[in-house]
Coordinates of C-alpha atoms and ligand atoms in Angstrom, one line a residue:
M1 CA -15.6 2.4 -30.1
M2 CA -18.7 4.5 -30.4
G3 CA -18.1 6.2 -27.0
A4 CA -14.5 7.1 -28.0
C5 CA -15.8 9.1 -30.9
T6 CA -18.9 10.7 -29.6
A7 CA -17.2 12.5 -26.7
V8 CA -14.6 14.3 -28.7
P9 CA -16.6 16.3 -31.2
L10 CA -19.0 18.3 -29.1
M11 CA -16.3 20.5 -27.8
S12 CA -13.3 21.1 -29.9
R13 CA -13.7 20.0 -33.5
S14 CA -16.8 21.8 -34.4
R15 CA -15.2 25.2 -34.7
R16 CA -13.8 24.6 -38.1
R17 CA -15.1 26.3 -41.2
P18 CA -14.5 24.9 -44.7
C19 CA -12.2 27.0 -46.8
W20 CA -14.3 27.7 -49.8
W21 CA -11.6 29.8 -51.5
R22 CA -9.0 27.0 -51.4
C23 CA -11.0 24.0 -52.5
S24 CA -10.0 21.9 -55.5
P25 CA -12.5 21.3 -58.3
T26 CA -12.9 17.7 -57.1
W27 CA -13.7 18.8 -53.6
A28 CA -16.1 21.4 -54.9
M29 CA -17.9 18.8 -57.1
A30 CA -18.2 16.6 -54.1
S31 CA -19.3 19.4 -51.8
S32 CA -22.2 20.9 -53.8
P33 CA -24.4 17.8 -53.6
S34 CA -23.4 17.5 -49.9
L35 CA -24.7 21.0 -49.3
V36 CA -28.0 20.2 -51.0
T37 CA -28.2 17.0 -49.0
C38 CA -27.6 18.9 -45.7
V39 CA -30.2 21.5 -46.5
T40 CA -32.7 18.7 -47.3
F41 CA -31.7 16.9 -44.1
C42 CA -32.2 20.0 -42.1
A43 CA -35.6 20.7 -43.4
T44 CA -36.9 17.1 -43.1
G45 CA -35.2 16.7 -39.8
R46 CA -36.8 19.8 -38.3
L47 CA -40.2 18.7 -39.6
R48 CA -39.7 15.3 -38.1
D49 CA -38.5 16.7 -34.8
A50 CA -41.5 19.0 -34.7
T51 CA -44.0 16.3 -35.4
S52 CA -42.5 13.2 -33.7
P53 CA -44.2 11.8 -30.6
G54 CA -41.0 11.7 -28.6
R55 CA -40.5 15.4 -28.9
G56 CA -41.2 16.3 -25.3
R57 CA -39.0 13.6 -23.9
N58 CA -36.1 14.6 -26.1
K59 CA -36.3 18.2 -25.1
R60 CA -36.1 17.2 -21.5
T61 CA -33.3 14.7 -21.6
L62 CA -30.8 16.1 -24.1
C63 CA -28.7 19.2 -24.1
P64 CA -29.3 21.5 -27.1
S65 CA -26.0 20.6 -28.9
I66 CA -27.1 16.9 -29.0
R67 CA -30.7 17.6 -29.8
T68 CA -29.8 19.5 -33.0
L69 CA -27.8 16.5 -34.1
R70 CA -30.9 14.5 -34.5
T71 CA -31.5 16.1 -37.8
F72 CA -28.3 14.7 -39.2
T73 CA -27.8 11.4 -37.6
P74 CA -28.3 8.4 -39.8
E75 CA -30.5 5.7 -38.3
T76 CA -27.8 3.4 -37.0
S77 CA -25.1 5.7 -35.8
T78 CA -25.1 7.8 -32.7
C79 CA -24.2 11.5 -32.8
G80 CA -22.9 11.2 -36.3
S81 CA -20.2 8.7 -35.4
G82 CA -19.8 5.2 -34.2
T83 CA -19.8 1.8 -35.7
A84 CA -23.1 1.5 -37.5
G85 CA -25.6 -0.9 -36.0
T86 CA -23.4 -2.3 -33.4
G87 CA -23.6 -2.5 -29.7
P88 CA -21.2 -3.9 -27.1
Y89 CA -18.4 -6.1 -28.1
A90 CA -18.5 -9.7 -27.1
A91 CA -14.8 -10.5 -27.3
S92 CA -11.3 -8.9 -27.2
L93 CA -11.0 -5.9 -29.6
A94 CA -8.0 -7.3 -31.4
A95 CA -7.8 -7.5 -35.2
K96 CA -11.0 -9.5 -35.3
M97 CA -14.0 -9.1 -33.0
E98 CA -17.5 -10.2 -32.3
L99 CA -20.3 -7.7 -32.2
V100 CA -23.6 -7.8 -30.4
E101 CA -26.1 -6.5 -32.9
R102 CA -28.5 -3.8 -31.9
V103 CA -31.2 -1.9 -33.7
S104 CA -33.0 1.3 -33.2
L105 CA -36.7 1.7 -34.0
D106 CA -36.9 5.3 -32.9
Y107 CA -34.1 7.1 -34.9
N108 CA -31.3 6.3 -32.4
W109 CA -33.0 7.5 -29.2
T110 CA -33.0 3.9 -27.8
F111 CA -31.5 0.7 -28.9
E112 CA -32.6 -2.9 -28.6
Y113 CA -30.5 -6.0 -28.9
T114 CA -31.6 -8.5 -31.5
G115 CA -29.7 -11.4 -29.8
R116 CA -27.6 -11.9 -32.9
V117 CA -23.8 -11.9 -32.4
V118 CA -21.9 -11.0 -35.6
T119 CA -18.7 -13.0 -35.5
D120 CA -15.4 -12.8 -37.4
V121 CA -15.6 -9.0 -38.0
I122 CA -12.3 -7.3 -39.0
N123 CA -11.8 -4.4 -36.7
L124 CA -10.7 -1.3 -38.5
G125 CA -11.8 1.1 -35.8
S126 CA -9.8 0.5 -32.6
Y127 CA -6.7 2.5 -31.6
N128 CA -4.9 -0.8 -31.1
Y129 CA -2.0 0.3 -33.1
L130 CA 0.6 -2.3 -32.0
G131 CA -2.0 -5.1 -31.3
F132 CA -1.2 -5.2 -27.5
A133 CA -5.0 -4.9 -26.7
E134 CA -5.3 -8.7 -26.8
N135 CA -6.5 -11.3 -24.3
V136 CA -3.6 -13.7 -24.9
G137 CA 0.2 -13.4 -24.9
P138 CA 2.8 -12.1 -22.4
C139 CA 1.0 -8.9 -21.5
A140 CA -2.3 -10.6 -20.7
D141 CA -0.4 -13.3 -18.8
A142 CA 1.6 -10.7 -16.8
A143 CA -1.5 -8.7 -16.0
A144 CA -3.3 -11.9 -14.8
D145 CA -0.3 -12.9 -12.6
I146 CA 0.0 -9.5 -11.0
T147 CA -3.8 -9.5 -10.2
V148 CA -3.2 -12.7 -8.2
K149 CA -0.4 -10.9 -6.2
Y150 CA -1.8 -7.4 -5.8
G151 CA -5.5 -7.6 -6.6
V152 CA -7.3 -5.3 -9.0
G153 CA -8.1 -2.2 -6.8
V154 CA -5.6 -0.1 -4.9
A155 CA -8.3 1.9 -2.9
S156 CA -6.1 4.9 -2.2
T157 CA -4.2 7.8 -3.8
R158 CA -0.5 7.7 -4.6
Q159 CA 0.2 10.1 -1.7
E160 CA -1.6 8.0 0.8
M161 CA -1.6 4.2 0.7
G162 CA -1.7 3.7 -3.0
N163 CA 1.9 3.9 -4.1
L164 CA 3.0 0.4 -5.2
D165 CA 6.5 -0.6 -6.3
R166 CA 5.0 -1.4 -9.7
H167 CA 3.8 2.3 -10.1
E168 CA 7.4 3.5 -9.5
E169 CA 8.9 0.9 -11.9
M170 CA 6.4 2.0 -14.6
E171 CA 7.2 5.7 -14.2
K172 CA 10.9 5.1 -14.4
L173 CA 10.4 2.9 -17.5
V174 CA 8.2 5.6 -19.2
A175 CA 11.0 8.2 -18.6
R176 CA 13.6 5.8 -20.1
F177 CA 11.3 4.9 -23.0
L178 CA 10.9 8.6 -23.9
G179 CA 14.5 9.6 -23.1
V180 CA 13.7 12.2 -20.5
E181 CA 14.6 12.8 -16.9
S182 CA 11.3 11.8 -15.2
A183 CA 7.7 10.8 -15.8
M184 CA 4.5 10.5 -13.9
A185 CA 1.4 8.4 -14.6
F186 CA -2.3 9.1 -14.2
G187 CA -5.3 6.8 -14.2
M188 CA -7.0 8.5 -17.2
G189 CA -5.6 10.0 -20.4
F190 CA -8.4 12.6 -20.6
A191 CA -7.7 13.7 -17.0
T192 CA -4.0 13.9 -17.7
N193 CA -4.6 16.8 -20.0
S194 CA -7.6 18.4 -18.3
M195 CA -6.1 18.3 -14.8
N196 CA -2.4 19.0 -15.5
I197 CA -2.7 22.0 -17.9
P198 CA -4.4 24.0 -15.1
A199 CA -1.5 23.2 -12.8
L200 CA 1.0 24.5 -15.3
T201 CA -0.7 27.7 -16.4
G202 CA -3.2 30.2 -15.0
K203 CA -4.2 33.9 -15.1
G204 CA -1.7 36.0 -16.9
C205 CA -0.6 33.1 -19.1
L206 CA -1.3 32.6 -22.7
I207 CA -2.2 29.3 -24.3
L208 CA -1.8 28.9 -28.1
S209 CA -3.8 25.9 -29.2
D210 CA -4.2 24.1 -32.5
E211 CA -7.7 24.5 -33.8
L212 CA -8.1 20.7 -34.0
N213 CA -6.8 19.9 -30.5
H214 CA -8.6 17.1 -28.6
A215 CA -11.4 18.0 -26.1
S216 CA -9.2 17.1 -23.1
L217 CA -6.7 19.8 -24.1
V218 CA -9.4 22.3 -24.8
L219 CA -11.0 21.6 -21.4
G220 CA -7.6 21.8 -19.6
A221 CA -6.9 25.1 -21.3
R222 CA -10.3 26.5 -20.3
L223 CA -10.0 25.3 -16.7
S224 CA -6.6 26.9 -16.3
G225 CA -8.1 30.4 -16.6
S226 CA -5.4 31.4 -19.1
T227 CA -6.1 33.4 -22.2
I228 CA -6.5 31.0 -25.1
R229 CA -5.8 31.8 -28.7
V230 CA -6.3 29.3 -31.5
F231 CA -4.1 28.9 -34.5
K232 CA -5.0 27.2 -37.8
H233 CA -4.4 23.5 -37.9
N234 CA -0.7 22.7 -38.2
N235 CA -0.2 26.1 -39.8
M236 CA 3.2 27.6 -38.8
Q237 CA 2.4 31.1 -40.2
S238 CA -0.7 31.3 -38.1
L239 CA 1.2 30.1 -35.0
E240 CA 4.1 32.5 -35.6
K241 CA 1.7 35.4 -36.0
L242 CA 0.1 34.7 -32.6
L243 CA 3.5 34.3 -31.0
R244 CA 4.8 37.6 -32.5
D245 CA 1.7 39.4 -31.4
A246 CA 1.9 38.0 -28.0
I247 CA 5.5 39.2 -27.5
V248 CA 4.9 42.6 -29.1
H249 CA 1.6 43.5 -27.4
G250 CA 1.8 41.5 -24.1
Q251 CA -1.3 41.1 -22.0
P252 CA -4.5 43.1 -23.1
R253 CA -4.8 46.5 -21.5
T254 CA -1.7 46.4 -19.2
H255 CA 0.6 45.3 -22.0
R256 CA 2.7 43.5 -19.4
P257 CA 4.6 40.5 -20.8
W258 CA 2.7 37.2 -20.5
K259 CA 3.8 35.2 -17.5
K260 CA 4.1 32.1 -19.7
I261 CA 3.2 31.2 -23.3
L262 CA 2.3 27.5 -23.7
I263 CA 1.9 26.0 -27.2
L264 CA -0.5 22.9 -27.2
V265 CA -0.2 20.4 -30.0
E266 CA -0.9 16.8 -30.7
G267 CA 1.5 14.2 -32.3
I268 CA -1.1 12.7 -34.6
Y269 CA -4.5 14.4 -35.0
S270 CA -7.1 11.6 -34.7
M271 CA -9.7 13.0 -37.0
E272 CA -7.4 14.2 -39.8
G273 CA -4.5 11.7 -39.6
S274 CA -2.1 14.6 -39.8
I275 CA 1.3 14.6 -38.0
V276 CA 2.3 17.7 -36.2
R277 CA 5.1 19.8 -37.9
L278 CA 7.2 19.3 -34.8
P279 CA 10.6 20.6 -36.1
E280 CA 9.0 23.9 -37.0
V281 CA 7.0 24.1 -33.8
I282 CA 10.2 23.6 -31.8
A283 CA 12.0 26.2 -33.8
L284 CA 9.2 28.7 -33.2
K285 CA 9.0 28.0 -29.5
K286 CA 12.7 28.5 -29.1
R287 CA 12.7 31.7 -31.1
Y288 CA 9.9 33.3 -29.1
G289 CA 10.8 31.7 -25.7
A290 CA 7.5 29.8 -25.3
Y291 CA 6.9 26.4 -23.8
L292 CA 5.7 23.3 -25.7
Y293 CA 3.1 20.8 -24.5
L294 CA 2.9 17.8 -26.9
D295 CA 0.0 15.3 -26.6
E296 CA 1.2 12.0 -28.0
A297 CA -2.0 10.0 -27.4
H298 CA -2.1 8.6 -30.9
S299 CA 1.6 8.9 -31.9
I300 CA 3.4 7.2 -29.0
G301 CA 4.2 3.6 -30.0
A302 CA 2.7 4.2 -33.4
L303 CA 5.3 6.5 -35.0
G304 CA 9.1 6.5 -35.3
P305 CA 11.5 3.7 -36.2
R306 CA 11.7 2.7 -32.5
G307 CA 8.0 3.5 -31.7
R308 CA 9.0 6.4 -29.5
G309 CA 6.5 8.7 -31.1
V310 CA 6.6 11.9 -33.1
V311 CA 10.0 13.0 -31.7
D312 CA 11.5 9.7 -32.8
H313 CA 9.7 10.1 -36.2
F314 CA 11.5 13.4 -36.9
G315 CA 14.8 12.3 -35.1
L316 CA 14.5 15.2 -32.6
D317 CA 15.8 15.6 -29.1
P318 CA 13.0 14.9 -26.5
C319 CA 14.4 17.5 -24.2
D320 CA 13.3 20.2 -26.7
V321 CA 9.7 19.4 -25.8
D322 CA 8.9 20.9 -22.4
V323 CA 5.9 18.7 -21.5
M324 CA 5.6 15.3 -23.1
M325 CA 2.1 13.9 -22.6
G326 CA 0.7 10.6 -23.9
T327 CA -1.8 7.9 -23.1
F328 CA -1.5 4.2 -22.5
T329 CA -4.9 3.5 -24.0
K330 CA -3.8 3.1 -27.6
S331 CA -0.5 1.5 -28.5
F332 CA 0.0 -0.1 -25.1
G333 CA -3.5 -1.6 -24.9
A334 CA -4.0 -0.4 -21.3
A335 CA -5.5 2.7 -19.6
G336 CA -4.2 6.0 -18.3
G337 CA -1.8 8.7 -19.3
Y338 CA 1.6 10.2 -18.5
I339 CA 3.4 13.5 -18.3
A340 CA 7.2 13.4 -18.8
G341 CA 10.0 15.9 -18.9
K342 CA 12.4 17.5 -16.5
E343 CA 12.7 16.2 -12.9
E344 CA 11.7 19.7 -11.7
L345 CA 8.4 19.6 -13.7
I346 CA 7.4 16.2 -12.5
K347 CA 8.2 17.1 -8.8
F348 CA 6.0 20.2 -9.2
L349 CA 3.1 18.2 -10.7
R350 CA 3.3 15.5 -8.0
S351 CA 2.3 18.1 -5.4
Q352 CA 0.2 20.5 -7.5
S353 CA -1.9 18.5 -10.0
H354 CA -5.4 17.6 -8.9
S355 CA -5.2 14.3 -10.7
A356 CA -2.0 13.5 -8.8
V357 CA -3.3 14.5 -5.4
Y358 CA -6.9 13.4 -5.4
A359 CA -7.3 10.5 -7.8
T360 CA -6.9 6.9 -6.8
S361 CA -3.8 5.3 -8.2
M362 CA -3.7 3.0 -11.2
S363 CA -4.9 -0.6 -11.0
P364 CA -2.0 -3.1 -10.8
P365 CA -3.0 -5.2 -13.8
V366 CA -3.2 -2.1 -15.9
V367 CA 0.2 -1.0 -14.7
E368 CA 1.6 -4.5 -15.6
Q369 CA 0.1 -4.3 -19.1
I370 CA 1.9 -1.0 -19.6
I371 CA 5.3 -2.3 -18.2
T372 CA 5.2 -5.5 -20.2
S373 CA 4.1 -3.9 -23.5
M374 CA 6.6 -1.1 -23.2
K375 CA 9.5 -3.4 -22.3
C376 CA 8.5 -5.5 -25.4
I377 CA 8.7 -2.4 -27.7
M378 CA 12.1 -1.6 -26.1
G379 CA 13.3 -5.2 -26.6
E380 CA 13.9 -5.5 -22.9
D381 CA 11.9 -8.7 -22.8
G382 CA 14.7 -10.4 -24.8
T383 CA 12.7 -10.6 -28.0
T384 CA 12.3 -8.5 -31.1
I385 CA 8.5 -8.9 -31.1
G386 CA 7.9 -5.2 -30.2
L387 CA 10.1 -3.8 -32.8
E388 CA 8.6 -6.1 -35.4
R389 CA 5.2 -4.8 -34.5
V390 CA 6.3 -1.2 -34.9
Q391 CA 7.7 -2.1 -38.3
Q392 CA 4.6 -4.1 -39.3
L393 CA 2.4 -1.2 -38.4
A394 CA 4.5 1.2 -40.6
E395 CA 4.3 -1.3 -43.5
N396 CA 0.5 -1.9 -43.0
T397 CA -0.1 1.9 -42.9
V398 CA 1.8 2.7 -46.1
Y399 CA 0.2 -0.3 -47.9
F400 CA -3.3 0.5 -46.9
R401 CA -3.1 4.2 -47.7
R402 CA -1.5 3.6 -51.1
R403 CA -4.1 1.0 -52.1
L404 CA -7.0 3.4 -51.1
R405 CA -5.5 6.2 -53.2
E406 CA -4.9 3.8 -56.1
M407 CA -8.6 2.9 -56.0
G408 CA -9.6 6.6 -56.3
F409 CA -10.7 7.4 -52.7
I410 CA -9.8 10.7 -51.2
I411 CA -7.9 10.2 -47.9
Y412 CA -6.5 12.7 -45.5
G413 CA -3.4 12.8 -43.4
N414 CA 0.3 12.1 -43.5
N415 CA 1.5 9.0 -45.3
D416 CA 3.0 7.5 -42.1
S417 CA -0.1 8.0 -40.0
P418 CA -2.0 4.9 -39.0
V419 CA -5.1 7.0 -38.6
V420 CA -6.6 7.0 -42.1
P421 CA -9.7 9.3 -42.7
M422 CA -11.5 8.4 -46.0
M423 CA -13.8 11.1 -47.3
L424 CA -17.5 10.3 -47.6
Y425 CA -18.5 14.0 -47.8
M426 CA -22.3 13.6 -47.7
P427 CA -23.9 13.0 -44.3
A428 CA -26.3 10.5 -45.9
K429 CA -23.4 8.3 -46.7
I430 CA -22.2 8.0 -43.1
G431 CA -24.7 5.4 -42.0
A432 CA -24.9 3.7 -45.4
F433 CA -21.1 3.2 -45.4
G434 CA -21.0 1.8 -41.9
R435 CA -23.9 -0.6 -42.5
E436 CA -22.7 -1.8 -45.9
M437 CA -19.3 -2.5 -44.4
L438 CA -20.7 -4.4 -41.4
K439 CA -22.9 -6.5 -43.7
R440 CA -19.6 -7.6 -45.2
N441 CA -18.0 -8.2 -41.8
I442 CA -15.8 -5.1 -41.6
G443 CA -16.3 -2.9 -38.5
V444 CA -15.5 0.7 -39.1
V445 CA -15.9 4.1 -37.4
V446 CA -17.8 6.7 -39.4
V447 CA -17.7 10.3 -38.4
G448 CA -19.8 13.3 -39.2
F449 CA -20.9 16.7 -37.9
P450 CA -20.0 18.1 -35.4
A451 CA -16.8 16.0 -35.2
T452 CA -16.1 17.2 -38.7
P453 CA -17.4 20.1 -40.8
I454 CA -20.9 19.2 -42.1
I455 CA -19.8 18.5 -45.7
E456 CA -16.7 16.6 -44.7
S457 CA -18.2 13.4 -43.3
R458 CA -15.7 10.5 -43.3
A459 CA -14.8 7.0 -42.4
R460 CA -11.9 6.8 -40.0
F461 CA -9.8 3.6 -40.3
C462 CA -7.2 2.8 -37.7
I463 CA -4.5 0.5 -38.9
S464 CA -2.9 -2.1 -36.5
A465 CA 0.2 -4.2 -36.5
A466 CA -2.2 -7.0 -35.7
H467 CA -3.8 -6.8 -39.2
T468 CA -2.5 -9.4 -41.5
K469 CA -2.0 -8.8 -45.2
H470 CA -4.9 -11.1 -45.9
M471 CA -7.2 -9.0 -43.5
L472 CA -6.1 -5.7 -45.1
D473 CA -6.7 -7.1 -48.6
R474 CA -10.1 -8.4 -47.6
A475 CA -11.0 -5.0 -46.1
L476 CA -9.7 -3.1 -49.1
S477 CA -11.7 -5.2 -51.5
V478 CA -14.9 -4.6 -49.4
I479 CA -14.1 -0.9 -49.2
S480 CA -13.8 -0.8 -53.0
E481 CA -17.1 -2.7 -53.5
V482 CA -18.9 -0.4 -51.1
G483 CA -17.1 2.6 -52.6
D484 CA -18.6 1.7 -56.0
L485 CA -22.0 1.1 -54.5
L486 CA -22.1 4.5 -52.8
Q487 CA -20.0 6.3 -55.4
L488 CA -17.2 7.3 -53.0
K489 CA -14.3 7.2 -55.4
Y490 CA -14.2 10.9 -55.8
S491 CA -10.6 11.4 -56.7
R492 CA -9.6 12.2 -60.3
H493 CA -5.9 11.5 -59.3
R494 CA -5.3 7.8 -59.4
M495 CA -1.8 6.9 -58.5
Q496 CA -0.3 4.4 -60.8
R497 CA 2.7 2.2 -60.0
S498 CA 5.3 2.3 -62.8
V499 CA 6.5 -1.2 -63.6
G500 CA 10.0 -1.8 -62.4
Q501 CA 10.2 1.4 -60.4
P502 CA 9.9 1.8 -56.6
F503 CA 6.6 3.3 -55.6
D504 CA 6.7 7.0 -55.1
D505 CA 3.7 8.5 -53.3
N506 CA 4.3 11.9 -54.8
V507 CA 3.8 10.8 -58.3
Y508 CA 0.2 11.1 -59.5
E509 CA -1.3 10.5 -62.8
D510 CA -4.6 12.1 -63.9
I511 CA -7.2 9.6 -65.0
D512 CA -10.3 10.6 -66.8
D513 CA -13.2 9.0 -64.9
Ligands
PLP1 C1 -5.2 13.5 -28.4 C2 -5.9 12.8 -27.3 N1 -5.5 13.2 -26.0 C3 -6.1 12.6 -25.0 C4 -7.1 11.6 -25.1 C5 -7.7 11.0 -23.9 O1 -7.2 9.8 -23.7 P1 -8.0 8.6 -23.0 O2 -8.9 8.1 -24.0 O3 -6.9 7.6 -22.7 O4 -8.6 9.1 -21.8 C6 -7.4 11.2 -26.4 C7 -8.4 10.1 -26.6 O5 -8.6 9.6 -27.6 C8 -6.8 11.8 -27.5 O6 -7.1 11.5 -28.8

């Protein structure tokens, strides 16, 4: 969990600046003490760094961007994010988990295990949206059976000896699941982006990238050698302006038309919980003749009435998205990623993508986990379990978000997004929140600079279909208790449910705190 968060921020998320001129009074009230805290942190941190005995070692071993973080990191979280005070996990990361406790006596440079295992912890941090990352049930059984038949390793690339019948079945299934002509799978989600974007675009091409895109998209764009321009997060005016400029002016100096214009967006943004404004993006890409690359890492399985992602959520035609990308690491509880779209696109990538040509093919039990979970969502296993999980996730998400808002927390993102960022604002509250939650047996991910702007620290909850109502209620009551303790109920807009009327998320009532 910790690793998943620490890798992201160093590259792509840190470029954001807070919009001072647009902030609400509540936000401003919360941000002023945060700024004071940051300045104090900076000053004491610099002093501590300058005088600490480990100074020489740190300078040698860490790159500058990490070293500066030391100033801000609370004692028990790493790089401003992670589950506070926890180490490896001792059991499956389903709705509940066991954590091996660790402590740091040197401000997070090293950790030691205390030997204590914290049991019965509710997991509010994994991307296990549909609960398929479990060690029991049909997926785990199928993966175990296939291991007996095929073994774990394939020891070759797809183009040499590593092309199994199970790989081909999986790819056909993915294409059917998404409603497109063809699909291709890769062993790693991150590499799916970073290695395929350079195969699709290059010199003379223009990439228009959302400012909050994941590091793998940013890396892929940079490796491609294309010109990159960044538009404001989910802001269609900003995107349209870049598109119009690109068409009007063409390439710098020569003014030749761009060979290709590729728009890069995500389905759900994992630090904001926002859902891409796909209908508008599709309309723009059609109007200006651009291509669209959609990363559905967090939305596939987790959004839409049939769990088919953001396209399903908006009821759009998947053929309007030129490159559908997603990962198997979240909703499917497996590993790897896919690219899907037209037959022609997939044929091209099979021969041109570095990750297709040089990477060893996917492990059979992983492939089986994907096939079994996907068939379950599609109802092809003869049950309605998959669909029920999709519906359960939607219900859990709406319930959890509504309760947090009713309690007075400020949360970000779209109402249907199972990624729920809850604002802590002050960096000092990052570690405190994680630790206090864990003391009460709730495991959460807390995130700070540089994954977020420095005064927008947050806890990032991930809701799962595997969470029962009882678990969510328990978690909510603990969040409320810790929220009171740390004074996190910043919102002055408490939503009130009117008796006898259906709940409407757009209705707010001002409450004097
Ligand atoms: C939007 C996005 N794309 C790609 C990835 C990389 O996927 P993986 O973790 O499966 O390598 C992630 C990881 O969280 C992601 O959030």
